[in-house]
mmCIF file of C-alpha atoms and ligand atoms in Angstrom:
data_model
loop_
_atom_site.group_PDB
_atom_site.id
_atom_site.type_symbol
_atom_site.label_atom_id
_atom_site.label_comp_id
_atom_site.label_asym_id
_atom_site.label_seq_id
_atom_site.Cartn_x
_atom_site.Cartn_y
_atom_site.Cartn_z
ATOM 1 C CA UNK A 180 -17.163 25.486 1.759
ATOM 2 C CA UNK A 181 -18.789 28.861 2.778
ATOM 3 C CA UNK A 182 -19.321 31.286 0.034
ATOM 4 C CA UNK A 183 -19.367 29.114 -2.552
ATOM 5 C CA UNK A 184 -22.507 27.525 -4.557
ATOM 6 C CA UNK A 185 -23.596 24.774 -6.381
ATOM 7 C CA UNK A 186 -23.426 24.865 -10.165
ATOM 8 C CA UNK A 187 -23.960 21.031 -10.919
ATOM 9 C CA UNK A 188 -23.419 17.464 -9.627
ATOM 10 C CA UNK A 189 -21.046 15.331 -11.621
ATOM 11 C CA UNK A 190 -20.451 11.312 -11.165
ATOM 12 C CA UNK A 191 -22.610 11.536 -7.814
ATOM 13 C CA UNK A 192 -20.166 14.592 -7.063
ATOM 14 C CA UNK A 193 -21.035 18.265 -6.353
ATOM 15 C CA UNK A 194 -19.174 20.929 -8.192
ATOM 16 C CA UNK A 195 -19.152 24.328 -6.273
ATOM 17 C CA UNK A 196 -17.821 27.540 -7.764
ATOM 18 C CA UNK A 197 -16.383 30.248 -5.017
ATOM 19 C CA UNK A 198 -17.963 33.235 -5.183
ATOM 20 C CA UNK A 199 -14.186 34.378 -5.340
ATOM 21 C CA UNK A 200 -13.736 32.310 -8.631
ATOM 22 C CA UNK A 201 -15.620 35.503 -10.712
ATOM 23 C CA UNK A 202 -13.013 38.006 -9.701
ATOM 24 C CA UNK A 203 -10.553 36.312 -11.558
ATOM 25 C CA UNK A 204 -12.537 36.040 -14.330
ATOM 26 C CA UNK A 205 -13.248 39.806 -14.236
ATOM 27 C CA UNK A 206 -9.402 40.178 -13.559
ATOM 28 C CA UNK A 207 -8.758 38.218 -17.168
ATOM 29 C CA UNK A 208 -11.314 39.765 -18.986
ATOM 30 C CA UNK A 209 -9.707 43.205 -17.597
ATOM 31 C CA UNK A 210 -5.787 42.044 -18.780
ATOM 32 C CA UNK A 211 -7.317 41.051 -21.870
ATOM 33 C CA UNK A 212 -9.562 43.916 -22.911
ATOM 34 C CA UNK A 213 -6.904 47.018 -21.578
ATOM 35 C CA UNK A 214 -4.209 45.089 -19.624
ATOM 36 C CA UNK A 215 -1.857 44.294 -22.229
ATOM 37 C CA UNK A 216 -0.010 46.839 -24.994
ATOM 38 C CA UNK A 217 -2.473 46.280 -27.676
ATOM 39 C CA UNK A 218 -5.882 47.019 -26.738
ATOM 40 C CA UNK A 219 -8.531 44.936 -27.496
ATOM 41 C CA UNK A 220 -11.607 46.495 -25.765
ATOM 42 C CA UNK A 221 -14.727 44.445 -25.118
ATOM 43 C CA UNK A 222 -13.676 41.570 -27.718
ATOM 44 C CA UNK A 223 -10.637 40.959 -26.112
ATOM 45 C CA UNK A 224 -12.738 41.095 -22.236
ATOM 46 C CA UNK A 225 -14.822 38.571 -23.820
ATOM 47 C CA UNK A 226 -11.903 36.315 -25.035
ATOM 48 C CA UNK A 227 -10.100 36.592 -21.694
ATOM 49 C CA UNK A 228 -13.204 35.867 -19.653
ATOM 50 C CA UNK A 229 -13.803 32.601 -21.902
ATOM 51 C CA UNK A 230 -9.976 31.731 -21.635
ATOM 52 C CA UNK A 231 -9.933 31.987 -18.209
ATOM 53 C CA UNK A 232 -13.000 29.440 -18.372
ATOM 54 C CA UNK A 233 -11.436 26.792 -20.606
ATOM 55 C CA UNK A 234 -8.608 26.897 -18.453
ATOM 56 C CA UNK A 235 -11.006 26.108 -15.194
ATOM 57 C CA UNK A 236 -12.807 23.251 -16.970
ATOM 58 C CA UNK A 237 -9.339 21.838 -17.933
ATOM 59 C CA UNK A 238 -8.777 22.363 -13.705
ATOM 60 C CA UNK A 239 -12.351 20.236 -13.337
ATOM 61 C CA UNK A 240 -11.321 17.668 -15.686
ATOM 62 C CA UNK A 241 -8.143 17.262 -13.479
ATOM 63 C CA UNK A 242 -10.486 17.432 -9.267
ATOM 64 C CA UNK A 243 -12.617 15.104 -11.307
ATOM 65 C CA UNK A 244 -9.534 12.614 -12.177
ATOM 66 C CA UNK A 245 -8.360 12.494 -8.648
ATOM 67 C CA UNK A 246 -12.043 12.350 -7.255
ATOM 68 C CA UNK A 247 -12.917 9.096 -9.922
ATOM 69 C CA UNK A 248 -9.898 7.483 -8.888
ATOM 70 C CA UNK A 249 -10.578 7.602 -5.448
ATOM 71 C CA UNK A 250 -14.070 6.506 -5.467
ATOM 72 C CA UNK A 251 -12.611 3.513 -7.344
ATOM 73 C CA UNK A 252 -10.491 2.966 -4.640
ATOM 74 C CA UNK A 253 -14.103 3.134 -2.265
ATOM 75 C CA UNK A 254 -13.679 7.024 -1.095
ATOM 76 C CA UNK A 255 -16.457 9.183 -0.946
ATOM 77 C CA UNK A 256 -16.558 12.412 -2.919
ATOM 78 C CA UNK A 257 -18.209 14.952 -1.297
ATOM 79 C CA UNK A 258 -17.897 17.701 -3.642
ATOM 80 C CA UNK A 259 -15.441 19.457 -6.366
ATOM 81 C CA UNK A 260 -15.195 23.406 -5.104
ATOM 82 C CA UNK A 261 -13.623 25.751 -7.834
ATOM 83 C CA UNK A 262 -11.321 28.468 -6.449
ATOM 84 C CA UNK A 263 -9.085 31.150 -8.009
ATOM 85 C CA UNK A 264 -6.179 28.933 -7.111
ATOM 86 C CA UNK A 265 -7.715 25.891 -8.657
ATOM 87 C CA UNK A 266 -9.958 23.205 -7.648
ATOM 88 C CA UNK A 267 -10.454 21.222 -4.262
ATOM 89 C CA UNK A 268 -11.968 17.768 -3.555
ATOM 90 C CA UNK A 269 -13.272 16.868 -0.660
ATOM 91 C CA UNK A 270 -12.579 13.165 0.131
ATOM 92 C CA UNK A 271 -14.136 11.183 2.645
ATOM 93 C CA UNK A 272 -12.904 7.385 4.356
ATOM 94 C CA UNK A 273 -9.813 7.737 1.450
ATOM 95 C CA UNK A 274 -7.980 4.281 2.471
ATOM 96 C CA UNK A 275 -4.521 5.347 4.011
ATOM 97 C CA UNK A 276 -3.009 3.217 1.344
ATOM 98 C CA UNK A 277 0.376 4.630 -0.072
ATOM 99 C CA UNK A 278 0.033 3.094 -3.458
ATOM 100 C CA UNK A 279 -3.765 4.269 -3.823
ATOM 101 C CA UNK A 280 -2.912 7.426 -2.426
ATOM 102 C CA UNK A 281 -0.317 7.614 -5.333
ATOM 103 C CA UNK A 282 -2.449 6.711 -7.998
ATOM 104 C CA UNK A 283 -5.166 9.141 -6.745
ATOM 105 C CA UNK A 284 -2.255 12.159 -6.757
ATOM 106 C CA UNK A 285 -1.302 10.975 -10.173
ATOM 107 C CA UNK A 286 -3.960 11.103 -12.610
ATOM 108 C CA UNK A 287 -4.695 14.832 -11.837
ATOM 109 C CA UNK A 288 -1.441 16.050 -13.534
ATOM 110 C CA UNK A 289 -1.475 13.165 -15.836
ATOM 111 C CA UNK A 290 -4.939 14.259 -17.023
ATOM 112 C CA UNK A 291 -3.467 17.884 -18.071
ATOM 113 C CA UNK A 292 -0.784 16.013 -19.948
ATOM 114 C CA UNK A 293 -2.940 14.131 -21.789
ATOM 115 C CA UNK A 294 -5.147 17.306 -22.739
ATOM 116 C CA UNK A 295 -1.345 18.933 -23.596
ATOM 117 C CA UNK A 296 -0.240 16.430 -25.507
ATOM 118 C CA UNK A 297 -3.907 16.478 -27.564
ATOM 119 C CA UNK A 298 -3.480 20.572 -27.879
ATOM 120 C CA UNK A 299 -0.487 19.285 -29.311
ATOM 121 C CA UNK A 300 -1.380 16.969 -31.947
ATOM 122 C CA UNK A 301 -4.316 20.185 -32.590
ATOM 123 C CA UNK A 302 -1.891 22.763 -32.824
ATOM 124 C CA UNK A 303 -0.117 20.816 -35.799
ATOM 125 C CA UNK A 304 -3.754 21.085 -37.508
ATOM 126 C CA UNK A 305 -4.113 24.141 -37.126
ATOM 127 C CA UNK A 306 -5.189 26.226 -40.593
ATOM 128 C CA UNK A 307 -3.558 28.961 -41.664
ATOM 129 C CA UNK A 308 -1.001 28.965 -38.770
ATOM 130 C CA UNK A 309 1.362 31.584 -38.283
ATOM 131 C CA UNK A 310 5.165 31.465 -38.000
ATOM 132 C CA UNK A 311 6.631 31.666 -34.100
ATOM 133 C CA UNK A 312 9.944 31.342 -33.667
ATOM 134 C CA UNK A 313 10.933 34.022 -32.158
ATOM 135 C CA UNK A 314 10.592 35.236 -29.063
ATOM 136 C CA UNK A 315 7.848 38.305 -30.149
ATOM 137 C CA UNK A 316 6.300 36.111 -33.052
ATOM 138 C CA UNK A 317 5.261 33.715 -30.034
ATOM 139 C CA UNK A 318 3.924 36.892 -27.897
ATOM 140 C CA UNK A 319 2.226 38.063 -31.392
ATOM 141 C CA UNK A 320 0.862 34.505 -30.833
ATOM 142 C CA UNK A 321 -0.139 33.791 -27.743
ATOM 143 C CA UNK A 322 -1.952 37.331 -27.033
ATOM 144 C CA UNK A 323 -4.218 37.205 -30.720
ATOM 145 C CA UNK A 324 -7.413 36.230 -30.716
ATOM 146 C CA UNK A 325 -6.854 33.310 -32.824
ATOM 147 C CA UNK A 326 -7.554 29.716 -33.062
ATOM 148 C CA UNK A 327 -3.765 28.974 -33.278
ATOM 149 C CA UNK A 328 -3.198 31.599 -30.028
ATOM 150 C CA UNK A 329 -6.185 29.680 -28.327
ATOM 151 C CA UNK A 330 -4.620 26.116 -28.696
ATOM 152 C CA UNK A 331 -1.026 27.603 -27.504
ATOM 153 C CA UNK A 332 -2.383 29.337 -24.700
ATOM 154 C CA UNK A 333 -3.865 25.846 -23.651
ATOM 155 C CA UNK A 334 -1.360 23.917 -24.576
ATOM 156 C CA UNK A 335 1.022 25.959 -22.342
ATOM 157 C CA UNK A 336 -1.345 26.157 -19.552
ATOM 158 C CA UNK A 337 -1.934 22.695 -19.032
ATOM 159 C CA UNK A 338 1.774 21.550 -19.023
ATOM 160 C CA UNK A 339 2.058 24.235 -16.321
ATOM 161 C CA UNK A 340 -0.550 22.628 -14.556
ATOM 162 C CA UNK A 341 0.873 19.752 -14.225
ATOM 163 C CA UNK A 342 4.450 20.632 -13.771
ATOM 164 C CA UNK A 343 3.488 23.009 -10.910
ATOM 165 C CA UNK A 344 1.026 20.197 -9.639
ATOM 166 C CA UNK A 345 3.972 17.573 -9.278
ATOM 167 C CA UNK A 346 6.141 19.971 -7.585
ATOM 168 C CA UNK A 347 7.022 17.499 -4.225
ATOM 169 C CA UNK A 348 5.585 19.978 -1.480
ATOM 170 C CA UNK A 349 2.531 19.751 0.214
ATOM 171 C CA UNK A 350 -0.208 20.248 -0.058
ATOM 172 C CA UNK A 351 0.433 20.290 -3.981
ATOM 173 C CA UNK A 352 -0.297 16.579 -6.360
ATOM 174 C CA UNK A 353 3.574 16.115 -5.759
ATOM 175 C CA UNK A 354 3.801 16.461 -1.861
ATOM 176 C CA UNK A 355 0.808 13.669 -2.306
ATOM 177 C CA UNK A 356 3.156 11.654 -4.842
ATOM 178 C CA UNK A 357 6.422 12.394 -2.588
ATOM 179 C CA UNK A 358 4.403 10.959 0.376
ATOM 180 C CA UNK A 359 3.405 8.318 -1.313
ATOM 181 C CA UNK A 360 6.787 6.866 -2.484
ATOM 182 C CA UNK A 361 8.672 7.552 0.790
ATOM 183 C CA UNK A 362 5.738 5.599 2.957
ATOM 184 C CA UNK A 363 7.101 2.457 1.051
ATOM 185 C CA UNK A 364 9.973 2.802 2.814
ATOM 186 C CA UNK A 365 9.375 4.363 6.245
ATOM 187 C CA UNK A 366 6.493 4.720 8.199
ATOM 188 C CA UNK A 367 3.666 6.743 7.351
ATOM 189 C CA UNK A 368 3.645 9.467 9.920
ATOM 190 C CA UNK A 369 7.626 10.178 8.775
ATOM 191 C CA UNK A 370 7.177 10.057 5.828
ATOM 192 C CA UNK A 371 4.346 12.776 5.972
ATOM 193 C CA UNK A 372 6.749 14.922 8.081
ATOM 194 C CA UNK A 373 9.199 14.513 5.439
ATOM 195 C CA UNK A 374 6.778 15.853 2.810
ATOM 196 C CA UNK A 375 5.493 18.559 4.680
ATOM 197 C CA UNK A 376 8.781 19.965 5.988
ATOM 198 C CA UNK A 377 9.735 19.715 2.040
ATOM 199 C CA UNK A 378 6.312 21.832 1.313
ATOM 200 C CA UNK A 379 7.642 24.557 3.635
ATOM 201 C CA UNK A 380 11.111 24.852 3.044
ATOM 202 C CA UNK A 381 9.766 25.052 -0.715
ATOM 203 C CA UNK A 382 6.840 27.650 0.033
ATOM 204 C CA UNK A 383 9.691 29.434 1.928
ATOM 205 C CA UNK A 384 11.954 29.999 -1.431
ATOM 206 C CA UNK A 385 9.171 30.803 -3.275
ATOM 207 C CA UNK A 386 7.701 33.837 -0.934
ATOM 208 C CA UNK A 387 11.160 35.126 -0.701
ATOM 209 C CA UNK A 388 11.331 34.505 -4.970
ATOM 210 C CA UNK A 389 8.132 36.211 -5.249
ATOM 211 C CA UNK A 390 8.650 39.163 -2.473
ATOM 212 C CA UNK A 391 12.125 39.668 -4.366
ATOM 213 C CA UNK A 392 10.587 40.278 -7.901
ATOM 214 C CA UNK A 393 7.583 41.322 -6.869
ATOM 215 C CA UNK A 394 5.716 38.708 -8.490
ATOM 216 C CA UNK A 395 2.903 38.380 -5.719
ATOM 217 C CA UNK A 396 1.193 35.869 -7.422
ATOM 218 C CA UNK A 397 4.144 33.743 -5.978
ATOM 219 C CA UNK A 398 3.531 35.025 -2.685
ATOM 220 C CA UNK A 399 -0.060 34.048 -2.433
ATOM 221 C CA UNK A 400 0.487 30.436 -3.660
ATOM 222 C CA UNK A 401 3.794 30.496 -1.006
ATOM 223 C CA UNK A 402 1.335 31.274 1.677
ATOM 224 C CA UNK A 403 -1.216 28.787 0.515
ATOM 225 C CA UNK A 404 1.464 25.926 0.553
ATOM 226 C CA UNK A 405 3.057 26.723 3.663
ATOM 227 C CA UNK A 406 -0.556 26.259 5.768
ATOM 228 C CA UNK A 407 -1.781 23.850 3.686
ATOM 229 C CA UNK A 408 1.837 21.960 4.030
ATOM 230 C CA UNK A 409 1.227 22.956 7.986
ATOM 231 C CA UNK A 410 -2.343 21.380 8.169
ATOM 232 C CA UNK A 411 -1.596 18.495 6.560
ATOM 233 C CA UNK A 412 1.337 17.827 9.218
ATOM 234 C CA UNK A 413 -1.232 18.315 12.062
ATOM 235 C CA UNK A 414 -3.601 15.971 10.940
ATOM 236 C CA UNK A 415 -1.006 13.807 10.447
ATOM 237 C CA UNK A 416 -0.020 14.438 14.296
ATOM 238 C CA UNK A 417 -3.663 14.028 15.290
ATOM 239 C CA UNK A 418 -4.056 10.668 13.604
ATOM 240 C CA UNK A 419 -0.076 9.799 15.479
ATOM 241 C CA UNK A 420 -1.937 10.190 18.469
ATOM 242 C CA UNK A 421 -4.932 7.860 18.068
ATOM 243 C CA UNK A 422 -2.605 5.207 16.210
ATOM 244 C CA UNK A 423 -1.077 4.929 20.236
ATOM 245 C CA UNK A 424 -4.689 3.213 20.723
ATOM 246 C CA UNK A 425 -3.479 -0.687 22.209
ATOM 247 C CA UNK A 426 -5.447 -3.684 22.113
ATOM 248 C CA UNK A 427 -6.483 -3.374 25.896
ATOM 249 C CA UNK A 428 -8.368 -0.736 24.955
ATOM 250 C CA UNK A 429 -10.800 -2.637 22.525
ATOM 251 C CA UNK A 430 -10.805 -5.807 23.889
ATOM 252 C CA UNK A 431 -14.090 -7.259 24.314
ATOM 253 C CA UNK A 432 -13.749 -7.986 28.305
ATOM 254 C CA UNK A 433 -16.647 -10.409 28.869
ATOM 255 C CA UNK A 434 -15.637 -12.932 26.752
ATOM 256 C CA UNK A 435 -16.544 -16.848 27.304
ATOM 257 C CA UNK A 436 -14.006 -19.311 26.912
ATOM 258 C CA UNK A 437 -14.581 -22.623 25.509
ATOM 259 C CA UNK A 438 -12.964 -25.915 26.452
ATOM 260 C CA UNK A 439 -11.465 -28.592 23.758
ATOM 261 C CA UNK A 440 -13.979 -31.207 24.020
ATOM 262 C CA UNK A 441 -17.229 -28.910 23.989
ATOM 263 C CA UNK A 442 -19.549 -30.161 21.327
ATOM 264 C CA UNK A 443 -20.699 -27.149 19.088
ATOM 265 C CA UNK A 444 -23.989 -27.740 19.929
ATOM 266 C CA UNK A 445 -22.688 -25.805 23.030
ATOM 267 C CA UNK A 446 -21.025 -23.402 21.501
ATOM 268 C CA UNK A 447 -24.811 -22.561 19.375
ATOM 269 C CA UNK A 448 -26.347 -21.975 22.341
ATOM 270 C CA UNK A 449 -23.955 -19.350 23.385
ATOM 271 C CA UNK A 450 -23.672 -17.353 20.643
ATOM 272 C CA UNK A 451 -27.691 -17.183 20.739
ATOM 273 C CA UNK A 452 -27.300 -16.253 24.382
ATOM 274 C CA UNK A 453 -24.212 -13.643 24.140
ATOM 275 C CA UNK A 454 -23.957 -12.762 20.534
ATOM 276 C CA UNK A 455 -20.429 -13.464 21.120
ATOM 277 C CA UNK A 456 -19.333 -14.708 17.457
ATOM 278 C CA UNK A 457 -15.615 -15.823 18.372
ATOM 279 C CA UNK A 458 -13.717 -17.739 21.417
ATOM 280 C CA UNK A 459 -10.772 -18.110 22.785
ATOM 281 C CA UNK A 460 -10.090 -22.125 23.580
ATOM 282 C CA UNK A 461 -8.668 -22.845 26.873
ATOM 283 C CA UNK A 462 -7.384 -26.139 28.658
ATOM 284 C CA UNK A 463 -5.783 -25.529 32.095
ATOM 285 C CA UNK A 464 -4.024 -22.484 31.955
ATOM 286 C CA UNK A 465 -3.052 -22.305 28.559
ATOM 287 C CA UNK A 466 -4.928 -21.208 25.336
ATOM 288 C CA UNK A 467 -5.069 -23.902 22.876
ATOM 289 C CA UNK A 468 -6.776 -22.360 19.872
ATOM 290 C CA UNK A 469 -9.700 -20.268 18.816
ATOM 291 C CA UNK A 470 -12.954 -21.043 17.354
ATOM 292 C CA UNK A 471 -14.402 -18.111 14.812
ATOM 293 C CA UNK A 472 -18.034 -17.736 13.173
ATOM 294 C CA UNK A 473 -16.389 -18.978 10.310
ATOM 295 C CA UNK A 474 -14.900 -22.146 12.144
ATOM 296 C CA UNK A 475 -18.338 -23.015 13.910
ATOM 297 C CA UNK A 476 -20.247 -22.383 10.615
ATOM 298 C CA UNK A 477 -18.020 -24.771 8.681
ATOM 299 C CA UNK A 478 -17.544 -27.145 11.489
ATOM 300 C CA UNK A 479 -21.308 -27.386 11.967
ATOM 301 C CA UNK A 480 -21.943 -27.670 7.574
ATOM 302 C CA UNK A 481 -18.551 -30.194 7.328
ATOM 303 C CA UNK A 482 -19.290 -32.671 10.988
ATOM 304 C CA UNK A 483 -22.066 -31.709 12.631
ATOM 305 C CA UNK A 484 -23.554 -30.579 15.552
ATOM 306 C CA UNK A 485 -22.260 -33.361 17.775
ATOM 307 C CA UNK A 486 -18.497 -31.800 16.603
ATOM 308 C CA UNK A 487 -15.982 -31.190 19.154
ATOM 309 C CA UNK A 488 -14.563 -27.686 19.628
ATOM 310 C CA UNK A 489 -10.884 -29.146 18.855
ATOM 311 C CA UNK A 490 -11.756 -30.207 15.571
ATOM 312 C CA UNK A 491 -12.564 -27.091 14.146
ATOM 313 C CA UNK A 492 -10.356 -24.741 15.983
ATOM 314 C CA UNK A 493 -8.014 -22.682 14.621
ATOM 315 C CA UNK A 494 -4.901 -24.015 16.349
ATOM 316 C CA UNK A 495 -2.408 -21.538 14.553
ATOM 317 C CA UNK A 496 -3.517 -18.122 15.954
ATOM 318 C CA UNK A 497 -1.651 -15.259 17.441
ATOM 319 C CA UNK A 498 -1.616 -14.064 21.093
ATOM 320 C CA UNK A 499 -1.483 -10.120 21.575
ATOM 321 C CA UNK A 500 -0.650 -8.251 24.683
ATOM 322 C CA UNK A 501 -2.780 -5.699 25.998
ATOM 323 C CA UNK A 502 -0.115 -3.229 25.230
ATOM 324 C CA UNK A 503 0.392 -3.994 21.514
ATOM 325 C CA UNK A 504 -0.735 -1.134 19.025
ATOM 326 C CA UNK A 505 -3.730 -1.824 16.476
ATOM 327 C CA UNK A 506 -1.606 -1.681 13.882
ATOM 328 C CA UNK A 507 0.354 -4.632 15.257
ATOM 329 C CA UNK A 508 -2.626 -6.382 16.474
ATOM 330 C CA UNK A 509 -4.176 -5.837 12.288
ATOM 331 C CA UNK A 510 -0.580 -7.026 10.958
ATOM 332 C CA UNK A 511 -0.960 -10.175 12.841
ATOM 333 C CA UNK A 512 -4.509 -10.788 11.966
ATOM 334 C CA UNK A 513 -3.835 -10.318 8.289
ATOM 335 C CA UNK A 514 -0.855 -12.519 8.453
ATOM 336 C CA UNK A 515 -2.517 -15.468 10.288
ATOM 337 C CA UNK A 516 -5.814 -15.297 8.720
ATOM 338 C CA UNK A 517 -7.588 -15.270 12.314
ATOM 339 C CA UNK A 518 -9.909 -12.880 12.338
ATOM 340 C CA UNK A 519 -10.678 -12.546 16.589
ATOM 341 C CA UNK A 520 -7.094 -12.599 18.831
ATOM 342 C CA UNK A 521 -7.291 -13.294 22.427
ATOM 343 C CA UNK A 522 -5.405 -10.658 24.372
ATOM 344 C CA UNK A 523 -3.250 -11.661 27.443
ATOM 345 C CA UNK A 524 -1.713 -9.600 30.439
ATOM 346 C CA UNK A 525 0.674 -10.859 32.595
ATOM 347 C CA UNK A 526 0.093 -14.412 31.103
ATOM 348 C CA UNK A 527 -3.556 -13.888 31.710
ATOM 349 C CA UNK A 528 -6.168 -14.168 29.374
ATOM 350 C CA UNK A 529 -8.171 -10.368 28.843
ATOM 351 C CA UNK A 530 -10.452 -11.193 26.771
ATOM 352 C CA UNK A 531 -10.546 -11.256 22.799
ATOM 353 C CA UNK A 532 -10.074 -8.432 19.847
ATOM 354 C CA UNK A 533 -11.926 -9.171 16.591
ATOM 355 C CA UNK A 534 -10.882 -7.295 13.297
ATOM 356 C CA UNK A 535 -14.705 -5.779 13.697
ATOM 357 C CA UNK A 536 -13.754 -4.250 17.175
ATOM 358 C CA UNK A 537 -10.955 -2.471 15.220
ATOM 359 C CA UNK A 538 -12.928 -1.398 12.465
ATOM 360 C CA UNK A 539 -15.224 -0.064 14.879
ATOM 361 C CA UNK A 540 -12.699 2.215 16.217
ATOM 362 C CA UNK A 541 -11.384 2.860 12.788
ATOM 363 C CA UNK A 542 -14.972 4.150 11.615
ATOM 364 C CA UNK A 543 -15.319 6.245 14.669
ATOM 365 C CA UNK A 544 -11.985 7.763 14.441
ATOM 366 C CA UNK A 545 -12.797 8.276 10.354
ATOM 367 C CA UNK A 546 -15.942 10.579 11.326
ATOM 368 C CA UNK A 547 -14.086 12.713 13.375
ATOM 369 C CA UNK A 548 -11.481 13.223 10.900
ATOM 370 C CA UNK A 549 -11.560 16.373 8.527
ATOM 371 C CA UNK A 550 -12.190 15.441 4.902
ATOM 372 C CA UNK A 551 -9.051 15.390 2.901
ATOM 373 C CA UNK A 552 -8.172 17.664 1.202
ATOM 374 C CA UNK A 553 -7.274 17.731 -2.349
ATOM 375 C CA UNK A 554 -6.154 21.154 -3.989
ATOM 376 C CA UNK A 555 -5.168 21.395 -7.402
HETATM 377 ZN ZN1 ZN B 643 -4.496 17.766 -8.274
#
């Protein structure tokens, strides 16, 4: 992220600060020192600037939740950048798994309940603590420069954190969550539109909320959800797009076909010759299984090389068309266990698609994808 530098590398991960991160420190140390009725002066900068601190470690602690959670889950983490409006992760190959994807948009608010609820349990061991029941008695509180008003402030903080993190709008924890849920029930791409549109409509409210009370905090974070809501939705579009990609288009055209009663000492010499690892199985006009690496491997180990093609076949396989999607052509691998599909057109054989070709594409389309985003 430009204008932003390195301050550290955490669990393999970078963590950036903006250079736009000080003026909100400067901002705090300003409310505290002068901003506020009493004035503090230069003790009260100093408390505000460390405040303001503590509060964007507790917003680390959270990036670095979401970012160890996904690396479980085999993502890359790029880096952690710290911004006035919290942190952002920058995820790389993140599997497009709804439940990981929920579990990964979890633990970032959880994390700031957990460090609540411990501010909690503190705050009840608190010496000397002072009464705050009322409404000023908690102001008294919350703006002295006390232990007690320290662990308050905190304690407060982080339960905003994560309440305003698990709002369901894009591209907030919640819109993440929301997504999340719904994909187990529709598919992905609608379920994303569903999340973003709810991102808008919500950023929408809150602009007009924050234009009408002239709270233009509100505004900023409106404007920040709306095109972060709106980017989300086109990458979501871009990736519609390439999920149009049909088995035609990664079938390996060259393929040799074996007969039933080749011996695999046949089939060795092939694969040394074409590096083609799987075959479809043909006798007349029909294809009668498929022999896989893992098929000739085991057939060779279990019989020998004098084994005939038809005793190691798979014989339950699925047949694509050339016009079926990837994801179809993956759901069919999965549920067979056959790892290369011949492809027909027009009842003619095209050639075969292994899960590696897909993968292939998969990778390539992966590198041209923009990190995902995570903000906080
Ligand atoms: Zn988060």
């Amino acid at each position: 992220m430009k204008w932003s530098f390195k301050v550290g590398r955490v669990f393999g991960i970078e963590l950036r600060i903006h250079i736009t991160f000080f003026l909100i420190v400067i901002y705090a140390a300003y409310i505290w020192g002068w901003g506020m009725q009493k004035t503090l002066g230069w003790p009260g900068a100093a408390y505000g600037a460390f405040l303001i601190s503590v509060l964007f470690l507790c917003v680390v602690i959270h990036e670095l939740c979401h970012s160890r959670m996904a690396q479980h889950y085999g993502a890359e983490v790029d880096s952690i950048t710290l911004l006035p409006i919290g942190g952002v992760s920058m995820l790389k190959n993140m599997p497009e798994d709804p439940k990981k994807e929920l579990w990964v948009s979890l633990v970032g608010p959880l994390s700031n309940l957990v460090i609540g609820a411990l501010l909690g349990i503190a705050l009840i061991l608190v010496p000397g603590k002072v009464s705050a029941e009322t409404a000023e008695q908690f102001v008294d509180v919350i703006s002295g420069i006390t232990l007690q008003g320290f662990v308050t402030y905190m304690l407060i903080i982080n339960v905003l954190l994560a309440v305003f993190n698990l709002i369901p709008a894009f591209p907030l924890d919640g819109g993440r969550v929301l997504r999340s849920i719904l994909a187990q029930y529709m598919p992905y791409m609608k379920a994303t539109r569903v999340a973003v549109t709810t991102g808008q409509v919500f950023a929408f409210i809150l602009g007009i909320a924050g234009f009408l009370l002239g709270a233009w905090i509100w505004l900023i974070i409106a404007v920040f959800i709306y095109f972060g809501a709106e980017q989300e939705g086109r990458g979501t579009e871009v990736k519609t797009v390439l999920s149009k990609l049909t088995a035609g288009q990664a079938v390996e055209a060259n393929a040799k076909a074996l007969s039933p009663g080749q011996p695999l000492s046949e089939v060795v010499a092939i694969v040394l010759h074409s590096f083609q690892e799987d075959f479809p199985v043909i006798e007349g006009d029909s294809i009668v299984g498929v022999l896989t690496r893992a098929n000739l491997i085991a057939g060779l180990h279990n019989i020998g090389p004098e084994a005939q093609v038809s005793q190691v076949m798979e014989k339950d396989f699925p047949i694509v068309e050339a016009s079926a999607l990837f994801s179809e052509v993956y759901e069919k691998m999965n549920a067979s266990g056959v790892k290369a599909v011949p492809v027909v057109e027009g009842g003619q054989l095209l050639g075969m698609v292994t899960l590696e070709h897909l993968s292939e594409v998969f990778m390539l389309l992966n590198s041209t994808e923009k990190p995902l985003q995570i903000p906080s």
